Coordinates of C-alpha atoms in Angstrom, one line a residue:
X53 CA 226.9 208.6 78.0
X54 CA 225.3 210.5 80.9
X55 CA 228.1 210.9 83.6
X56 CA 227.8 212.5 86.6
X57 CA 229.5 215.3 87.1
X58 CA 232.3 216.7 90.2
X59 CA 231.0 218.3 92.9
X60 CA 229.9 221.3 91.0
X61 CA 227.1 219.7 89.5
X62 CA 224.2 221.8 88.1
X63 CA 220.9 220.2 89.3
X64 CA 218.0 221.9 88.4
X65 CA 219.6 225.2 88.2
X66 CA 217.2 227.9 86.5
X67 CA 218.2 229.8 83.2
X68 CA 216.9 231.9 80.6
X69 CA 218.4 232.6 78.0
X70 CA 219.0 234.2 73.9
X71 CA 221.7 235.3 71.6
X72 CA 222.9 238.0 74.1
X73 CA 221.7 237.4 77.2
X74 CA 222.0 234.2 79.9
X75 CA 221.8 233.7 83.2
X76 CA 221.2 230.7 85.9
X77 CA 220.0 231.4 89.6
X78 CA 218.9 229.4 92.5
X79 CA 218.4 229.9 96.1
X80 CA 218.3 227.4 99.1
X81 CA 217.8 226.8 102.7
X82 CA 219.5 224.6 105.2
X83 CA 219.6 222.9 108.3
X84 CA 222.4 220.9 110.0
X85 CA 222.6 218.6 113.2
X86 CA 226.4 218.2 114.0
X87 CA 227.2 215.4 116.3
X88 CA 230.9 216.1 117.4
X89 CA 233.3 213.5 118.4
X90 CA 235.3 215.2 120.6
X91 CA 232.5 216.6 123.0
X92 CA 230.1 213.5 122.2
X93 CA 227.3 216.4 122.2
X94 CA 225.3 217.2 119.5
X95 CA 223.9 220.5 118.1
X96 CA 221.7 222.2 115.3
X97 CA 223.5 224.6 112.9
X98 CA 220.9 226.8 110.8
X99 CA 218.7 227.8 109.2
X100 CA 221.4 228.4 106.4
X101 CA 220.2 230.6 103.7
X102 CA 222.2 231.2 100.3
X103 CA 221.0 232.6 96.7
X104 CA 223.3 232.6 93.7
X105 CA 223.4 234.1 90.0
X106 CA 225.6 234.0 87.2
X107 CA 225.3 236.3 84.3
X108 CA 226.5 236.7 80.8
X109 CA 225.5 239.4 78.6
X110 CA 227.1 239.2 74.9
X111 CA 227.1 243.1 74.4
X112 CA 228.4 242.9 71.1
X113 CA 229.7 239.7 68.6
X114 CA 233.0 240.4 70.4
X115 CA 232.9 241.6 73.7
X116 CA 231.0 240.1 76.7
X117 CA 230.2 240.5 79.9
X118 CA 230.4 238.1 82.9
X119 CA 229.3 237.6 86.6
X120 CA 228.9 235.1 89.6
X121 CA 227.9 236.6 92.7
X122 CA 226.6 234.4 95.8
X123 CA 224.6 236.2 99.4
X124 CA 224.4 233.4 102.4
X125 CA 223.1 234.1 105.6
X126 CA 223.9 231.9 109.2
X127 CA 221.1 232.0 111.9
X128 CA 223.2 229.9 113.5
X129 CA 226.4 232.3 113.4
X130 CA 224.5 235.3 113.0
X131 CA 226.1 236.3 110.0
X132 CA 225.8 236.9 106.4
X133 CA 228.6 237.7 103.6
X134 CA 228.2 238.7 100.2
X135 CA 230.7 237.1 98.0
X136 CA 231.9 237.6 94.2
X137 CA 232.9 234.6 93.1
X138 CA 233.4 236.0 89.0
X139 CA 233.6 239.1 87.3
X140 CA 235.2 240.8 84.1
X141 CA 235.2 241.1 80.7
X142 CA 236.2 238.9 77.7
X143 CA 237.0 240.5 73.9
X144 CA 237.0 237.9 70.8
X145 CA 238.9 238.2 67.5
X146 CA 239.0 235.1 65.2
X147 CA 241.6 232.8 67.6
X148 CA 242.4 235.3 69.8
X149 CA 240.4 235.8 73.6
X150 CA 241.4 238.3 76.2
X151 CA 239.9 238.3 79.2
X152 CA 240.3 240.4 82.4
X153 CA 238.7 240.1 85.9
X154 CA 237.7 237.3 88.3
X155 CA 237.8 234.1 86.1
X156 CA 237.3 230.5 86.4
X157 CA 239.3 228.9 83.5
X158 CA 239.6 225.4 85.0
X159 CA 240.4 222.7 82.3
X160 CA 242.3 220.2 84.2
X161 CA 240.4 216.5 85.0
X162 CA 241.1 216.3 88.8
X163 CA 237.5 215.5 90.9
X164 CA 238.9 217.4 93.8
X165 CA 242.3 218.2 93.7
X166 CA 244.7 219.2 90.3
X167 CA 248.3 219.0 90.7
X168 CA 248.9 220.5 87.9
X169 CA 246.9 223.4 88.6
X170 CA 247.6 225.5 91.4
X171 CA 245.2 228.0 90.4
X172 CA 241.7 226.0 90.2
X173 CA 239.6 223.6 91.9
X174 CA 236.6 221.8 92.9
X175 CA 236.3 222.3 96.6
X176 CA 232.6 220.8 97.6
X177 CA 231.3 217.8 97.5
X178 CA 227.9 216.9 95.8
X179 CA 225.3 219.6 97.3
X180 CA 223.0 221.9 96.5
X181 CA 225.9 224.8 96.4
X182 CA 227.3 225.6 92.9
X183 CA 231.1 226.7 93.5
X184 CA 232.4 228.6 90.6
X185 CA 235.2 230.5 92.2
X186 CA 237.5 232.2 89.9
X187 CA 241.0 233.6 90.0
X188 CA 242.0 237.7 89.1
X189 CA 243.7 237.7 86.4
X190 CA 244.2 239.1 82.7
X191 CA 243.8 236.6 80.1
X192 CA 245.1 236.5 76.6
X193 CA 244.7 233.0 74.6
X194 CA 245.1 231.8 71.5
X195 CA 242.6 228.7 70.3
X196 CA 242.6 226.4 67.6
X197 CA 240.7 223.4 67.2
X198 CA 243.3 221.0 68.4
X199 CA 245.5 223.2 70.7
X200 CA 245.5 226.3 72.6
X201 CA 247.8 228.5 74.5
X202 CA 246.7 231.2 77.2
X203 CA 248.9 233.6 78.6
X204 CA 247.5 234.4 82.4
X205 CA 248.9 237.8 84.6
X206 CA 247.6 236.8 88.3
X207 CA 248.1 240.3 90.4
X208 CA 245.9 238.9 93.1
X209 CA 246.6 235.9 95.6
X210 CA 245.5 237.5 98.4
X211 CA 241.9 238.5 99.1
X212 CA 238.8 239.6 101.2
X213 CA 236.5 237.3 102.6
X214 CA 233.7 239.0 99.9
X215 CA 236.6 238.0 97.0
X216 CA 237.7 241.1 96.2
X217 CA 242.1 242.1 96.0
X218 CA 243.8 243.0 99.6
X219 CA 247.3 243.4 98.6
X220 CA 249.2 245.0 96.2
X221 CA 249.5 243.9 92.4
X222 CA 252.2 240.9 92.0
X223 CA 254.3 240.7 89.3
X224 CA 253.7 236.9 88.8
X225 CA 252.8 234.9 85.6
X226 CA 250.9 231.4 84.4
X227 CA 251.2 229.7 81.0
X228 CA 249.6 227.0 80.0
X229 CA 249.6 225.1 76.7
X230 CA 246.7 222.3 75.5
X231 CA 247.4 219.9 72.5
X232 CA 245.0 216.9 71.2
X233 CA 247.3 214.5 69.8
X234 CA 245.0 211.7 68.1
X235 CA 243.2 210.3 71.4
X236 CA 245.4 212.0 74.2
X237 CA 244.5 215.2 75.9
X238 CA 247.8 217.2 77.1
X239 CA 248.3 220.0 78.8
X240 CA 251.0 221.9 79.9
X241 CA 251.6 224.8 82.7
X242 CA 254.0 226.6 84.5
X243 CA 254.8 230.0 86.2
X244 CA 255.2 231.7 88.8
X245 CA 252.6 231.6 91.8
X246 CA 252.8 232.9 95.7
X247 CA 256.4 233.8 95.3
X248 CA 257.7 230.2 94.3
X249 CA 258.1 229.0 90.8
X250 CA 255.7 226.0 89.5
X251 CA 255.0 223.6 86.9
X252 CA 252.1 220.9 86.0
X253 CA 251.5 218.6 83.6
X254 CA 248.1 216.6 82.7
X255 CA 246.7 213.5 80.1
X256 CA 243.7 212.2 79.4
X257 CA 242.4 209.5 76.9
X258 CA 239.9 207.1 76.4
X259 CA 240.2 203.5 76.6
X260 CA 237.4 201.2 74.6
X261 CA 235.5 204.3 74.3
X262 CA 233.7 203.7 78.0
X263 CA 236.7 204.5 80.4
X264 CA 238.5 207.5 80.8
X265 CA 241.9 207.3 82.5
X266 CA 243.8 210.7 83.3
X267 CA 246.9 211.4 85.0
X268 CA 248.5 214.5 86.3
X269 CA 251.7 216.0 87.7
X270 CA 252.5 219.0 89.7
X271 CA 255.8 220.3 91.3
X272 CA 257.3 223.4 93.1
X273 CA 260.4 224.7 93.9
X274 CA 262.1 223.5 97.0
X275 CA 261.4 220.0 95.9
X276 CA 257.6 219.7 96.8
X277 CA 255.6 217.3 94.3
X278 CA 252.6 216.0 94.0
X279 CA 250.4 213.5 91.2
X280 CA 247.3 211.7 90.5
X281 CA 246.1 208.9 88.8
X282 CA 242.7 208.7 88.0
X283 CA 239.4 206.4 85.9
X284 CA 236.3 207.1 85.4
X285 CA 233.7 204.5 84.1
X286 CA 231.2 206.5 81.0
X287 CA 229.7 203.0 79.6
X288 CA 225.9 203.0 81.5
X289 CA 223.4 206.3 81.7
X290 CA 222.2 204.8 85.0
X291 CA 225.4 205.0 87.0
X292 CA 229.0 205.9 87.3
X293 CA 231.9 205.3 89.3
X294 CA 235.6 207.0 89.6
X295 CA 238.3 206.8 91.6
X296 CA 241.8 208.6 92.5
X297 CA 244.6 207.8 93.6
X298 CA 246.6 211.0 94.8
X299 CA 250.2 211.3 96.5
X300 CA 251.6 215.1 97.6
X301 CA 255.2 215.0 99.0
X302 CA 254.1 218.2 101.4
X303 CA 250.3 219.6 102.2
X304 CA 248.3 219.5 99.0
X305 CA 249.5 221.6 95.8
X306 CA 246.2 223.0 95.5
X307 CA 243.7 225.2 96.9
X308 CA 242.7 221.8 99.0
X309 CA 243.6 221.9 102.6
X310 CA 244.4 217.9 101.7
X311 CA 247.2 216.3 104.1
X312 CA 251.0 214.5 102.2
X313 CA 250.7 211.0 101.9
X314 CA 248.6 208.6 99.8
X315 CA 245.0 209.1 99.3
X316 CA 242.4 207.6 97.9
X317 CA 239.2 209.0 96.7
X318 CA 235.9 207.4 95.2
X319 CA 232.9 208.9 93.4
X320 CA 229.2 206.8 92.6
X321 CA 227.0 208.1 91.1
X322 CA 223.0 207.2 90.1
X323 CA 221.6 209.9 88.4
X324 CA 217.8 210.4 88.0
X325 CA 216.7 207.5 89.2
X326 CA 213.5 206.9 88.2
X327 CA 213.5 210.1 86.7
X328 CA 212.9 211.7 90.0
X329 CA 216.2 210.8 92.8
X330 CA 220.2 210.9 92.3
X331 CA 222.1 209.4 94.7
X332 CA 225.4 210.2 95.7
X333 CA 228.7 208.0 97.1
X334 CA 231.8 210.0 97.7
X335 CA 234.9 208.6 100.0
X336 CA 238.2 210.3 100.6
X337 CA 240.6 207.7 103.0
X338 CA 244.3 208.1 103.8
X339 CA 246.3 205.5 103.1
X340 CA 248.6 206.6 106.1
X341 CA 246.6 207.6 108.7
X342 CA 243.0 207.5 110.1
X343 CA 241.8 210.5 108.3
X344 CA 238.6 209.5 106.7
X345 CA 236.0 211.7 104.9
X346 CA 232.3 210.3 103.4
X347 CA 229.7 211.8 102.5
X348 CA 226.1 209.8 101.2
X349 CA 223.4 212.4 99.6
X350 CA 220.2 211.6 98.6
X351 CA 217.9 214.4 96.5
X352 CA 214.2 214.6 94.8
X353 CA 213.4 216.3 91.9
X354 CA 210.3 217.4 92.7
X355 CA 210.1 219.7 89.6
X356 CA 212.0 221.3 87.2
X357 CA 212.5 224.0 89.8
X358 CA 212.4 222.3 93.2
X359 CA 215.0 219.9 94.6
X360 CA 215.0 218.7 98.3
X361 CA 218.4 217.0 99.3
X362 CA 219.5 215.1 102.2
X363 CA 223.5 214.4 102.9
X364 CA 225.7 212.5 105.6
X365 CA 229.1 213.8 106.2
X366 CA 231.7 212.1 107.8
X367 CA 234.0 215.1 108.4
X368 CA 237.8 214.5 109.1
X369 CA 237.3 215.8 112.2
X370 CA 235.6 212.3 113.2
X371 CA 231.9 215.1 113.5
X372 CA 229.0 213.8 111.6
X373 CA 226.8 216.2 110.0
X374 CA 223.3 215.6 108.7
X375 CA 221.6 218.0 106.5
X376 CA 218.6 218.7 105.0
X377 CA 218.0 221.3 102.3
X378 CA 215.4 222.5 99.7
X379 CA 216.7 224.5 96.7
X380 CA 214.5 226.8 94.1
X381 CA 216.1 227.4 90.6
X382 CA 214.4 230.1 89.0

């Protein structure tokens, strides 16, 4: 069934592609009108201008090359930044992958935030921004049809604003270990990250072949710990729903700036409606404080290359933000 998909969603991207050579693109303007709470004063933010590619040439059966880069630039901050989101090389032989670089390898099922993954996440909402931010590391797996095990070297925590290494190499490791057993999904990690050892654990199956239920668990040393429970609904083409429930015993595990506590986070979904509008619900509420975050987005497909959105943002900040965009996928 058509889902739809986390934040990251690929609307209308443009690509070309043939046996060797791929690539997607798309650039987009912004405006924003941010009403703050604190000030009761309101203020436009923009134009916002932002073009992205991503690139994978196959140079031989074997070896490949890969590439995300993203350009933005603020009228409103007077600013631009340049920003290299991927980048390396990956070898094959039979079962065996090595990679080296900046790479995304996210596999856990977490909408936002993956306890059992320290390394990855999903950190926008719905939008016209694609956000494929990887990791430096060197990469070697093993994969099989029903399991796999990758073996990660991460040098790099600490980086420039443009993504590129601003320390010196670590000596810190992540494994991380996927088995199918009949309907179940597990997968199993741990190393060592940011100078504190880590571990993570994550399920998913599929009950009456429409709902898809997950569960994951993530803890570091000094007795910090944090999981999630989650469904998704996959029965109807016209619409999905999913909801989390997520509980950290300090700030979020993640990349997430999310606070400790209970939360609770919802995802609808009504995807080409019409053939021409997706609509978009997204919540994320505290269950121990007044922290509240919303967001409702609109956007017309004008063409296979044209999309104009139009999002409301409840920010935790108590601000509202509206926005209006136009993207071009070429």
């Amino acid at each position: 069934a058509t889902v739809v998909q986390p934040p990251t969603q690929e609307i209308g991207t443009g690509h070309a592609s043939n046996e060797y050579f791929r690539y997607r693109a798309y650039a987009f303007i912004e405006g924003r009108w941010r009403y703050a709470d604190r000030t009761r004063t309101a203020q436009f933010e923009g134009p916002y201008l932002e073009v992205d590619a991503t690139i994978d040439n196959k140079v031989t059966d074997t070896f490949k090359v890969f590439f995300d880069g993203m350009a933005n630039y603020s009228q409103y901050s007077n600013s631009g930044l340049f920003s290299l989101n991927q980048f390396g090389l990956r070898f094959h032989s039979g079962d065996w992958v090595f990679a080296m670089g900046r790479e995304r390898n996210r596999r856990s099922p977490g909408l936002f935030v993956s306890p059992s993954d320290p390394l990855h996440t999903n950190p926008t909402f719905a939008g016209p921004r694609e956000i494929r931010t990887g990791e430096w590391i060197a990469r070697l797996s093993h994969q099989a049809a029903t399991h796999s095990t990758d073996v990660m070297y991460v040098p790099f925590r600490t980086l420039t604003k443009e993504g590129f290494p601003d320390e010196t190499p670590r000596a810190e490791v992540w494994l991380r270990h996927f088995h199918k057993i009949g309907p179940i999904d597990l997968d199993i990690s741990g190393g060592r990250l940011d100078g504190k050892w880590r571990g993570g654990l994550s399920a998913l199956g599929f009950v009456a072949s429409i709902w898809k239920v997950y569960g994951e668990f993530g803890y570091r040393e000094d007795s910090v710990w944090s999981t999630l429970l989650g469904t998704a609904f996959e029965g109807s083409d016209d619409f999905s729903v999913r909801t989390e429930f997520l509980y950290s015993s300090a700030a979020s595990l993640s990349p997430v700036p999310l606070p400790k506590g209970w939360l609770w986070i919802l995802n609808v979904g009504f995807p080409e409606v019409a053939d021409r509008f997706n609509f978009f619900l997204t919540g994320i509420q505290s269950l121990e404080s007044a922290i509240t975050v919303g967001l409702l987005r609109a956007e017309w497909l004008v063409t296979g290359h044209n999309t104009f959105g139009t999002s409301f943002l409840l920010a935790p900040t108590r601000d509202l933000i509206w926005s209006a965009d136009w993207r071009y996928s070429f």
